JSON list of C-alpha atoms in Angstrom, two decimals:
[
{"chain": "A", "resi": 1, "resn": "ASP", "atom": "CA", "xyz": [126.31, 101.34, 102.02]},
{"chain": "A", "resi": 2, "resn": "ALA", "atom": "CA", "xyz": [124.67, 97.91, 102.00]},
{"chain": "A", "resi": 3, "resn": "GLY", "atom": "CA", "xyz": [121.72, 97.47, 99.74]},
{"chain": "A", "resi": 4, "resn": "VAL", "atom": "CA", "xyz": [118.76, 95.21, 100.42]},
{"chain": "A", "resi": 5, "resn": "THR", "atom": "CA", "xyz": [119.85, 91.83, 101.73]},
{"chain": "A", "resi": 6, "resn": "GLN", "atom": "CA", "xyz": [117.83, 88.64, 101.90]},
{"chain": "A", "resi": 7, "resn": "SER", "atom": "CA", "xyz": [118.38, 85.28, 103.53]},
{"chain": "A", "resi": 8, "resn": "PRO", "atom": "CA", "xyz": [118.63, 82.50, 102.81]},
{"chain": "A", "resi": 9, "resn": "THR", "atom": "CA", "xyz": [119.64, 82.52, 99.15]},
{"chain": "A", "resi": 10, "resn": "HIS", "atom": "CA", "xyz": [118.09, 79.16, 98.42]},
{"chain": "A", "resi": 11, "resn": "LEU", "atom": "CA", "xyz": [115.72, 76.95, 100.33]},
{"chain": "A", "resi": 12, "resn": "ILE", "atom": "CA", "xyz": [114.17, 73.54, 99.73]},
{"chain": "A", "resi": 13, "resn": "LYS", "atom": "CA", "xyz": [111.04, 72.50, 101.62]},
{"chain": "A", "resi": 14, "resn": "THR", "atom": "CA", "xyz": [108.40, 69.81, 101.30]},
{"chain": "A", "resi": 15, "resn": "ARG", "atom": "CA", "xyz": [104.67, 70.26, 100.95]},
{"chain": "A", "resi": 16, "resn": "GLY", "atom": "CA", "xyz": [102.91, 71.16, 104.17]},
{"chain": "A", "resi": 17, "resn": "GLN", "atom": "CA", "xyz": [105.95, 72.65, 105.82]},
{"chain": "A", "resi": 18, "resn": "GLN", "atom": "CA", "xyz": [106.37, 76.24, 106.93]},
{"chain": "A", "resi": 19, "resn": "VAL", "atom": "CA", "xyz": [109.08, 78.66, 105.85]},
{"chain": "A", "resi": 20, "resn": "THR", "atom": "CA", "xyz": [110.43, 82.01, 107.05]},
{"chain": "A", "resi": 21, "resn": "LEU", "atom": "CA", "xyz": [112.32, 84.36, 104.75]},
{"chain": "A", "resi": 22, "resn": "ARG", "atom": "CA", "xyz": [114.21, 87.40, 105.98]},
{"chain": "A", "resi": 23, "resn": "CYS", "atom": "CA", "xyz": [114.96, 90.81, 104.58]},
{"chain": "A", "resi": 24, "resn": "SER", "atom": "CA", "xyz": [117.08, 93.75, 105.69]},
{"chain": "A", "resi": 25, "resn": "PRO", "atom": "CA", "xyz": [116.20, 96.98, 103.95]},
{"chain": "A", "resi": 26, "resn": "LYS", "atom": "CA", "xyz": [118.63, 99.46, 102.48]},
{"chain": "A", "resi": 27, "resn": "SER", "atom": "CA", "xyz": [120.09, 101.77, 105.07]},
{"chain": "A", "resi": 28, "resn": "GLY", "atom": "CA", "xyz": [117.69, 104.64, 105.81]},
{"chain": "A", "resi": 29, "resn": "HIS", "atom": "CA", "xyz": [114.65, 102.89, 104.37]},
{"chain": "A", "resi": 30, "resn": "ASP", "atom": "CA", "xyz": [111.58, 102.29, 106.49]},
{"chain": "A", "resi": 31, "resn": "THR", "atom": "CA", "xyz": [109.22, 100.48, 104.10]},
{"chain": "A", "resi": 32, "resn": "VAL", "atom": "CA", "xyz": [109.46, 96.87, 103.00]},
{"chain": "A", "resi": 33, "resn": "SER", "atom": "CA", "xyz": [107.46, 95.11, 100.29]},
{"chain": "A", "resi": 34, "resn": "TRP", "atom": "CA", "xyz": [107.45, 91.43, 99.41]},
{"chain": "A", "resi": 35, "resn": "TYR", "atom": "CA", "xyz": [106.91, 89.90, 95.99]},
{"chain": "A", "resi": 36, "resn": "GLN", "atom": "CA", "xyz": [106.60, 86.40, 94.56]},
{"chain": "A", "resi": 37, "resn": "GLN", "atom": "CA", "xyz": [108.04, 85.77, 91.13]},
{"chain": "A", "resi": 38, "resn": "ALA", "atom": "CA", "xyz": [107.31, 82.51, 89.36]},
{"chain": "A", "resi": 39, "resn": "LEU", "atom": "CA", "xyz": [109.56, 81.45, 86.52]},
{"chain": "A", "resi": 40, "resn": "GLY", "atom": "CA", "xyz": [108.93, 83.55, 83.42]},
{"chain": "A", "resi": 41, "resn": "GLN", "atom": "CA", "xyz": [106.46, 85.83, 85.15]},
{"chain": "A", "resi": 42, "resn": "GLY", "atom": "CA", "xyz": [106.62, 89.31, 86.56]},
{"chain": "A", "resi": 43, "resn": "PRO", "atom": "CA", "xyz": [106.83, 89.87, 90.31]},
{"chain": "A", "resi": 44, "resn": "GLN", "atom": "CA", "xyz": [103.49, 89.57, 92.11]},
{"chain": "A", "resi": 45, "resn": "PHE", "atom": "CA", "xyz": [102.93, 91.93, 95.04]},
{"chain": "A", "resi": 46, "resn": "ILE", "atom": "CA", "xyz": [102.31, 90.08, 98.31]},
{"chain": "A", "resi": 47, "resn": "PHE", "atom": "CA", "xyz": [102.21, 92.88, 100.88]},
{"chain": "A", "resi": 48, "resn": "GLN", "atom": "CA", "xyz": [103.93, 95.97, 102.20]},
{"chain": "A", "resi": 49, "resn": "TYR", "atom": "CA", "xyz": [104.99, 96.87, 105.72]},
{"chain": "A", "resi": 50, "resn": "TYR", "atom": "CA", "xyz": [105.41, 100.38, 107.05]},
{"chain": "A", "resi": 51, "resn": "GLU", "atom": "CA", "xyz": [105.85, 101.37, 110.70]},
{"chain": "A", "resi": 52, "resn": "GLU", "atom": "CA", "xyz": [105.58, 97.70, 111.67]},
{"chain": "A", "resi": 53, "resn": "GLU", "atom": "CA", "xyz": [102.09, 97.40, 110.19]},
{"chain": "A", "resi": 54, "resn": "GLU", "atom": "CA", "xyz": [100.86, 95.69, 107.03]},
{"chain": "A", "resi": 55, "resn": "ARG", "atom": "CA", "xyz": [99.80, 98.66, 104.94]},
{"chain": "A", "resi": 56, "resn": "GLN", "atom": "CA", "xyz": [98.63, 96.93, 101.79]},
{"chain": "A", "resi": 57, "resn": "ARG", "atom": "CA", "xyz": [98.15, 93.39, 100.59]},
{"chain": "A", "resi": 58, "resn": "GLY", "atom": "CA", "xyz": [98.00, 91.75, 97.21]},
{"chain": "A", "resi": 59, "resn": "ASN", "atom": "CA", "xyz": [95.86, 88.79, 96.20]},
{"chain": "A", "resi": 60, "resn": "PHE", "atom": "CA", "xyz": [97.53, 86.18, 98.38]},
{"chain": "A", "resi": 61, "resn": "PRO", "atom": "CA", "xyz": [95.93, 83.80, 100.91]},
{"chain": "A", "resi": 62, "resn": "ASP", "atom": "CA", "xyz": [96.33, 84.10, 104.65]},
{"chain": "A", "resi": 63, "resn": "ARG", "atom": "CA", "xyz": [99.00, 81.39, 104.52]},
{"chain": "A", "resi": 64, "resn": "PHE", "atom": "CA", "xyz": [101.28, 84.28, 103.62]},
{"chain": "A", "resi": 65, "resn": "SER", "atom": "CA", "xyz": [102.02, 86.48, 106.60]},
{"chain": "A", "resi": 66, "resn": "GLY", "atom": "CA", "xyz": [104.72, 88.89, 107.55]},
{"chain": "A", "resi": 67, "resn": "HIS", "atom": "CA", "xyz": [106.25, 91.01, 110.18]},
{"chain": "A", "resi": 68, "resn": "GLN", "atom": "CA", "xyz": [108.33, 94.16, 110.38]},
{"chain": "A", "resi": 69, "resn": "PHE", "atom": "CA", "xyz": [110.64, 94.78, 113.28]},
{"chain": "A", "resi": 70, "resn": "PRO", "atom": "CA", "xyz": [111.55, 98.11, 114.93]},
{"chain": "A", "resi": 71, "resn": "ASN", "atom": "CA", "xyz": [114.81, 98.18, 112.95]},
{"chain": "A", "resi": 72, "resn": "TYR", "atom": "CA", "xyz": [112.68, 97.96, 109.75]},
{"chain": "A", "resi": 73, "resn": "SER", "atom": "CA", "xyz": [113.85, 94.47, 108.84]},
{"chain": "A", "resi": 74, "resn": "SER", "atom": "CA", "xyz": [111.11, 92.10, 107.83]},
{"chain": "A", "resi": 75, "resn": "GLU", "atom": "CA", "xyz": [110.11, 88.47, 107.65]},
{"chain": "A", "resi": 76, "resn": "LEU", "atom": "CA", "xyz": [107.82, 86.64, 105.26]},
{"chain": "A", "resi": 77, "resn": "ASN", "atom": "CA", "xyz": [106.19, 83.48, 106.58]},
{"chain": "A", "resi": 78, "resn": "VAL", "atom": "CA", "xyz": [104.44, 80.93, 104.43]},
{"chain": "A", "resi": 79, "resn": "ASN", "atom": "CA", "xyz": [102.49, 78.12, 106.08]},
{"chain": "A", "resi": 80, "resn": "ALA", "atom": "CA", "xyz": [101.25, 74.83, 104.66]},
{"chain": "A", "resi": 81, "resn": "LEU", "atom": "CA", "xyz": [103.50, 75.04, 101.64]},
{"chain": "A", "resi": 82, "resn": "LEU", "atom": "CA", "xyz": [102.14, 74.00, 98.25]},
{"chain": "A", "resi": 83, "resn": "LEU", "atom": "CA", "xyz": [104.05, 72.98, 95.16]},
{"chain": "A", "resi": 84, "resn": "GLY", "atom": "CA", "xyz": [102.83, 76.21, 93.56]},
{"chain": "A", "resi": 85, "resn": "ASP", "atom": "CA", "xyz": [104.65, 78.27, 96.17]},
{"chain": "A", "resi": 86, "resn": "SER", "atom": "CA", "xyz": [107.93, 77.44, 94.45]},
{"chain": "A", "resi": 87, "resn": "ALA", "atom": "CA", "xyz": [109.24, 80.78, 93.25]},
{"chain": "A", "resi": 88, "resn": "LEU", "atom": "CA", "xyz": [111.76, 83.55, 93.73]},
{"chain": "A", "resi": 89, "resn": "TYR", "atom": "CA", "xyz": [110.72, 85.71, 96.68]},
{"chain": "A", "resi": 90, "resn": "LEU", "atom": "CA", "xyz": [111.84, 89.29, 96.40]},
{"chain": "A", "resi": 91, "resn": "CYS", "atom": "CA", "xyz": [112.04, 91.93, 99.07]},
{"chain": "A", "resi": 92, "resn": "ALA", "atom": "CA", "xyz": [112.05, 95.60, 98.16]},
{"chain": "A", "resi": 93, "resn": "SER", "atom": "CA", "xyz": [112.64, 98.59, 100.38]},
{"chain": "A", "resi": 94, "resn": "SER", "atom": "CA", "xyz": [111.83, 102.26, 100.02]},
{"chain": "A", "resi": 95, "resn": "PHE", "atom": "CA", "xyz": [111.74, 105.38, 102.12]},
{"chain": "A", "resi": 96, "resn": "GLY", "atom": "CA", "xyz": [108.86, 107.44, 103.26]},
{"chain": "A", "resi": 97, "resn": "ASP", "atom": "CA", "xyz": [105.15, 107.49, 102.93]},
{"chain": "A", "resi": 98, "resn": "ARG", "atom": "CA", "xyz": [104.82, 108.05, 99.18]},
{"chain": "A", "resi": 99, "resn": "ASP", "atom": "CA", "xyz": [103.92, 104.82, 97.40]},
{"chain": "A", "resi": 100, "resn": "TYR", "atom": "CA", "xyz": [105.47, 105.93, 94.14]},
{"chain": "A", "resi": 101, "resn": "ASN", "atom": "CA", "xyz": [108.92, 106.17, 95.69]},
{"chain": "A", "resi": 102, "resn": "GLU", "atom": "CA", "xyz": [111.65, 104.14, 94.04]},
{"chain": "A", "resi": 103, "resn": "GLN", "atom": "CA", "xyz": [111.88, 100.62, 95.37]},
{"chain": "A", "resi": 104, "resn": "PHE", "atom": "CA", "xyz": [115.21, 98.90, 95.82]},
{"chain": "A", "resi": 105, "resn": "PHE", "atom": "CA", "xyz": [115.08, 95.14, 95.40]},
{"chain": "A", "resi": 106, "resn": "GLY", "atom": "CA", "xyz": [117.17, 92.46, 97.00]},
{"chain": "A", "resi": 107, "resn": "PRO", "atom": "CA", "xyz": [118.58, 89.45, 95.13]},
{"chain": "A", "resi": 108, "resn": "GLY", "atom": "CA", "xyz": [115.74, 87.23, 96.28]},
{"chain": "A", "resi": 109, "resn": "THR", "atom": "CA", "xyz": [115.32, 83.87, 97.95]},
{"chain": "A", "resi": 110, "resn": "ARG", "atom": "CA", "xyz": [114.73, 80.91, 95.67]},
{"chain": "A", "resi": 111, "resn": "LEU", "atom": "CA", "xyz": [112.19, 78.60, 97.34]},
{"chain": "A", "resi": 112, "resn": "THR", "atom": "CA", "xyz": [111.65, 75.10, 95.99]},
{"chain": "A", "resi": 113, "resn": "VAL", "atom": "CA", "xyz": [108.77, 73.05, 97.36]},
{"chain": "A", "resi": 114, "resn": "LEU", "atom": "CA", "xyz": [108.96, 69.30, 96.73]},
{"chain": "B", "resi": 1, "resn": "LEU", "atom": "CA", "xyz": [94.36, 99.92, 89.26]},
{"chain": "B", "resi": 2, "resn": "ALA", "atom": "CA", "xyz": [95.51, 100.62, 85.74]},
{"chain": "B", "resi": 3, "resn": "LYS", "atom": "CA", "xyz": [96.41, 97.54, 83.72]},
{"chain": "B", "resi": 4, "resn": "THR", "atom": "CA", "xyz": [99.49, 97.74, 81.51]},
{"chain": "B", "resi": 5, "resn": "THR", "atom": "CA", "xyz": [100.20, 96.11, 78.17]},
{"chain": "B", "resi": 6, "resn": "GLN", "atom": "CA", "xyz": [103.69, 95.75, 76.71]},
{"chain": "B", "resi": 7, "resn": "PRO", "atom": "CA", "xyz": [105.19, 93.80, 73.81]},
{"chain": "B", "resi": 8, "resn": "ILE", "atom": "CA", "xyz": [106.33, 90.39, 74.95]},
{"chain": "B", "resi": 9, "resn": "SER", "atom": "CA", "xyz": [109.75, 90.62, 73.35]},
{"chain": "B", "resi": 10, "resn": "MET", "atom": "CA", "xyz": [111.99, 92.80, 71.20]},
{"chain": "B", "resi": 11, "resn": "ASP", "atom": "CA", "xyz": [115.31, 92.33, 69.46]},
{"chain": "B", "resi": 12, "resn": "SER", "atom": "CA", "xyz": [117.82, 95.08, 68.75]},
{"chain": "B", "resi": 13, "resn": "TYR", "atom": "CA", "xyz": [121.43, 95.51, 67.71]},
{"chain": "B", "resi": 14, "resn": "GLU", "atom": "CA", "xyz": [124.21, 97.10, 69.68]},
{"chain": "B", "resi": 15, "resn": "GLY", "atom": "CA", "xyz": [124.40, 100.86, 69.30]},
{"chain": "B", "resi": 16, "resn": "GLN", "atom": "CA", "xyz": [120.77, 101.27, 68.28]},
{"chain": "B", "resi": 17, "resn": "GLU", "atom": "CA", "xyz": [118.13, 103.23, 70.14]},
{"chain": "B", "resi": 18, "resn": "VAL", "atom": "CA", "xyz": [115.38, 101.04, 71.60]},
{"chain": "B", "resi": 19, "resn": "ASN", "atom": "CA", "xyz": [111.88, 102.25, 72.34]},
{"chain": "B", "resi": 20, "resn": "ILE", "atom": "CA", "xyz": [109.52, 100.12, 74.41]},
{"chain": "B", "resi": 21, "resn": "THR", "atom": "CA", "xyz": [105.93, 101.29, 74.58]},
{"chain": "B", "resi": 22, "resn": "CYS", "atom": "CA", "xyz": [103.54, 100.51, 77.39]},
{"chain": "B", "resi": 23, "resn": "SER", "atom": "CA", "xyz": [99.79, 100.96, 77.10]},
{"chain": "B", "resi": 24, "resn": "HIS", "atom": "CA", "xyz": [97.80, 101.99, 80.18]},
{"chain": "B", "resi": 25, "resn": "ASN", "atom": "CA", "xyz": [94.43, 103.10, 78.86]},
{"chain": "B", "resi": 26, "resn": "ASN", "atom": "CA", "xyz": [92.66, 103.48, 82.20]},
{"chain": "B", "resi": 27, "resn": "ILE", "atom": "CA", "xyz": [95.36, 105.49, 83.93]},
{"chain": "B", "resi": 28, "resn": "ALA", "atom": "CA", "xyz": [94.03, 107.80, 86.64]},
{"chain": "B", "resi": 29, "resn": "THR", "atom": "CA", "xyz": [94.97, 111.30, 87.69]},
{"chain": "B", "resi": 30, "resn": "ASN", "atom": "CA", "xyz": [96.94, 110.09, 90.70]},
{"chain": "B", "resi": 31, "resn": "ASP", "atom": "CA", "xyz": [98.92, 107.47, 88.78]},
{"chain": "B", "resi": 32, "resn": "TYR", "atom": "CA", "xyz": [102.67, 107.53, 88.23]},
{"chain": "B", "resi": 33, "resn": "ILE", "atom": "CA", "xyz": [104.45, 105.56, 85.51]},
{"chain": "B", "resi": 34, "resn": "THR", "atom": "CA", "xyz": [107.56, 103.66, 86.52]},
{"chain": "B", "resi": 35, "resn": "TRP", "atom": "CA", "xyz": [109.92, 101.39, 84.63]},
{"chain": "B", "resi": 36, "resn": "TYR", "atom": "CA", "xyz": [112.11, 98.66, 86.06]},
{"chain": "B", "resi": 37, "resn": "GLN", "atom": "CA", "xyz": [114.83, 96.47, 84.53]},
{"chain": "B", "resi": 38, "resn": "GLN", "atom": "CA", "xyz": [115.46, 92.89, 85.60]},
{"chain": "B", "resi": 39, "resn": "PHE", "atom": "CA", "xyz": [118.37, 90.59, 84.80]},
{"chain": "B", "resi": 40, "resn": "PRO", "atom": "CA", "xyz": [118.07, 86.82, 85.31]},
{"chain": "B", "resi": 41, "resn": "SER", "atom": "CA", "xyz": [118.23, 85.72, 88.95]},
{"chain": "B", "resi": 42, "resn": "GLN", "atom": "CA", "xyz": [118.29, 89.31, 90.20]},
{"chain": "B", "resi": 43, "resn": "GLY", "atom": "CA", "xyz": [115.71, 91.66, 91.63]},
{"chain": "B", "resi": 44, "resn": "PRO", "atom": "CA", "xyz": [114.30, 94.41, 89.43]},
{"chain": "B", "resi": 45, "resn": "ARG", "atom": "CA", "xyz": [116.16, 97.70, 89.28]},
{"chain": "B", "resi": 46, "resn": "PHE", "atom": "CA", "xyz": [114.47, 101.09, 89.01]},
{"chain": "B", "resi": 47, "resn": "ILE", "atom": "CA", "xyz": [115.15, 102.85, 85.71]},
{"chain": "B", "resi": 48, "resn": "ILE", "atom": "CA", "xyz": [112.94, 105.90, 85.52]},
{"chain": "B", "resi": 49, "resn": "GLN", "atom": "CA", "xyz": [109.62, 107.37, 86.64]},
{"chain": "B", "resi": 50, "resn": "GLY", "atom": "CA", "xyz": [107.36, 110.07, 85.30]},
{"chain": "B", "resi": 51, "resn": "TYR", "atom": "CA", "xyz": [103.96, 111.68, 85.49]},
{"chain": "B", "resi": 52, "resn": "LYS", "atom": "CA", "xyz": [103.70, 113.59, 82.22]},
{"chain": "B", "resi": 53, "resn": "THR", "atom": "CA", "xyz": [105.69, 114.91, 79.24]},
{"chain": "B", "resi": 54, "resn": "LYS", "atom": "CA", "xyz": [109.33, 113.83, 79.23]},
{"chain": "B", "resi": 55, "resn": "VAL", "atom": "CA", "xyz": [111.76, 112.69, 81.87]},
{"chain": "B", "resi": 56, "resn": "THR", "atom": "CA", "xyz": [115.42, 111.97, 81.22]},
{"chain": "B", "resi": 57, "resn": "ASN", "atom": "CA", "xyz": [118.15, 110.56, 83.42]},
{"chain": "B", "resi": 58, "resn": "GLU", "atom": "CA", "xyz": [121.60, 109.15, 82.79]},
{"chain": "B", "resi": 59, "resn": "VAL", "atom": "CA", "xyz": [120.35, 105.84, 81.43]},
{"chain": "B", "resi": 60, "resn": "ALA", "atom": "CA", "xyz": [116.99, 106.42, 79.76]},
{"chain": "B", "resi": 61, "resn": "SER", "atom": "CA", "xyz": [114.22, 108.76, 78.71]},
{"chain": "B", "resi": 62, "resn": "LEU", "atom": "CA", "xyz": [110.53, 108.40, 79.36]},
{"chain": "B", "resi": 63, "resn": "PHE", "atom": "CA", "xyz": [108.02, 109.96, 77.00]},
{"chain": "B", "resi": 64, "resn": "ILE", "atom": "CA", "xyz": [104.42, 110.41, 78.14]},
{"chain": "B", "resi": 65, "resn": "PRO", "atom": "CA", "xyz": [101.86, 111.98, 75.77]},
{"chain": "B", "resi": 66, "resn": "ALA", "atom": "CA", "xyz": [99.28, 114.44, 76.98]},
{"chain": "B", "resi": 67, "resn": "ASP", "atom": "CA", "xyz": [96.52, 111.84, 77.42]},
{"chain": "B", "resi": 68, "resn": "ARG", "atom": "CA", "xyz": [98.91, 109.65, 79.45]},
{"chain": "B", "resi": 69, "resn": "LYS", "atom": "CA", "xyz": [97.34, 106.48, 78.05]},
{"chain": "B", "resi": 70, "resn": "SER", "atom": "CA", "xyz": [100.71, 105.18, 77.00]},
{"chain": "B", "resi": 71, "resn": "SER", "atom": "CA", "xyz": [104.36, 105.75, 77.75]},
{"chain": "B", "resi": 72, "resn": "THR", "atom": "CA", "xyz": [107.59, 104.97, 75.91]},
{"chain": "B", "resi": 73, "resn": "LEU", "atom": "CA", "xyz": [110.86, 104.00, 77.50]},
{"chain": "B", "resi": 74, "resn": "SER", "atom": "CA", "xyz": [113.77, 105.02, 75.30]},
{"chain": "B", "resi": 75, "resn": "LEU", "atom": "CA", "xyz": [117.20, 103.42, 75.74]},
{"chain": "B", "resi": 76, "resn": "PRO", "atom": "CA", "xyz": [119.88, 105.21, 73.71]},
{"chain": "B", "resi": 77, "resn": "ARG", "atom": "CA", "xyz": [122.66, 103.21, 72.08]},
{"chain": "B", "resi": 78, "resn": "VAL", "atom": "CA", "xyz": [121.99, 99.86, 73.72]},
{"chain": "B", "resi": 79, "resn": "SER", "atom": "CA", "xyz": [124.76, 97.38, 74.46]},
{"chain": "B", "resi": 80, "resn": "LEU", "atom": "CA", "xyz": [124.75, 93.63, 75.06]},
{"chain": "B", "resi": 81, "resn": "SER", "atom": "CA", "xyz": [124.47, 94.28, 78.79]},
{"chain": "B", "resi": 82, "resn": "ASP", "atom": "CA", "xyz": [121.05, 95.89, 78.27]},
{"chain": "B", "resi": 83, "resn": "THR", "atom": "CA", "xyz": [119.62, 92.46, 77.50]},
{"chain": "B", "resi": 84, "resn": "ALA", "atom": "CA", "xyz": [116.99, 92.10, 80.22]},
{"chain": "B", "resi": 85, "resn": "VAL", "atom": "CA", "xyz": [113.29, 92.18, 80.97]},
{"chain": "B", "resi": 86, "resn": "TYR", "atom": "CA", "xyz": [111.74, 95.64, 81.21]},
{"chain": "B", "resi": 87, "resn": "TYR", "atom": "CA", "xyz": [108.60, 96.22, 83.27]},
{"chain": "B", "resi": 88, "resn": "CYS", "atom": "CA", "xyz": [106.19, 99.11, 83.11]},
{"chain": "B", "resi": 89, "resn": "LEU", "atom": "CA", "xyz": [104.22, 99.82, 86.28]},
{"chain": "B", "resi": 90, "resn": "VAL", "atom": "CA", "xyz": [101.44, 102.25, 86.96]},
{"chain": "B", "resi": 91, "resn": "VAL", "atom": "CA", "xyz": [101.28, 103.08, 90.65]},
{"chain": "B", "resi": 92, "resn": "THR", "atom": "CA", "xyz": [98.20, 104.80, 92.02]},
{"chain": "B", "resi": 93, "resn": "SER", "atom": "CA", "xyz": [99.17, 107.22, 94.72]},
{"chain": "B", "resi": 94, "resn": "GLY", "atom": "CA", "xyz": [97.62, 106.24, 98.02]},
{"chain": "B", "resi": 95, "resn": "THR", "atom": "CA", "xyz": [97.07, 102.56, 97.22]},
{"chain": "B", "resi": 96, "resn": "TYR", "atom": "CA", "xyz": [100.56, 101.23, 98.04]},
{"chain": "B", "resi": 97, "resn": "LYS", "atom": "CA", "xyz": [99.93, 98.48, 95.53]},
{"chain": "B", "resi": 98, "resn": "TYR", "atom": "CA", "xyz": [102.34, 97.55, 92.74]},
{"chain": "B", "resi": 99, "resn": "ILE", "atom": "CA", "xyz": [101.28, 95.55, 89.71]},
{"chain": "B", "resi": 100, "resn": "PHE", "atom": "CA", "xyz": [104.03, 94.20, 87.48]},
{"chain": "B", "resi": 101, "resn": "GLY", "atom": "CA", "xyz": [102.95, 92.81, 84.12]},
{"chain": "B", "resi": 102, "resn": "THR", "atom": "CA", "xyz": [104.83, 90.13, 82.23]},
{"chain": "B", "resi": 103, "resn": "GLY", "atom": "CA", "xyz": [107.32, 92.69, 80.93]},
{"chain": "B", "resi": 104, "resn": "THR", "atom": "CA", "xyz": [109.19, 93.02, 77.64]},
{"chain": "B", "resi": 105, "resn": "ARG", "atom": "CA", "xyz": [112.15, 90.76, 77.03]},
{"chain": "B", "resi": 106, "resn": "LEU", "atom": "CA", "xyz": [114.75, 92.81, 75.21]},
{"chain": "B", "resi": 107, "resn": "LYS", "atom": "CA", "xyz": [117.54, 90.95, 73.48]},
{"chain": "B", "resi": 108, "resn": "VAL", "atom": "CA", "xyz": [120.47, 92.98, 72.21]},
{"chain": "B", "resi": 109, "resn": "LEU", "atom": "CA", "xyz": [122.43, 91.33, 69.44]},
{"chain": "B", "resi": 110, "resn": "ALA", "atom": "CA", "xyz": [126.06, 91.95, 68.47]}
]
């Protein structure tokens, strides 16, 4: 049973560019959340998708957008990249409508903005 | 949303019991307490979750006093592989919002 998978593993972009990160949830899961984790910090909640809709959003600008597909996989898009967007981007999946359900995290995508 | 406070770091020796306490003074009735473990360059991993009193699973115990303003994660007989960052989260049911703090860096020494 595959866990949460993310692609790519690493990515290098320059300021002003756009990036798309991808996530496949754990089998049977229908909810996907995205987090940004800067070096030495805890994960910061970006948003959560459920039934192809953004259900909740953290304190991130509109440059951060996402999408969830009918197969529950998800994408995170970041436009107009800034140096400060360099971080580990984590995807987490869970099942069902309860927000206190256990979340399963992927290994993350390391984004470096030059 | 309840804010959490944890010690920044802790050291322990192999075989000892480790207790990490998290303070969440403004916890609400609908809030659940969850702990995650994170190794370097990996995503966090769920350890345990509770609402009140005591919860135990195969890796840890979670103690929550009656006022629920704090919680203690207990790791029995730690090993070197338990060296990681441990996060306490308070999730308010119905908000679908998850606030990780800076966590507690546990270092287990031989």
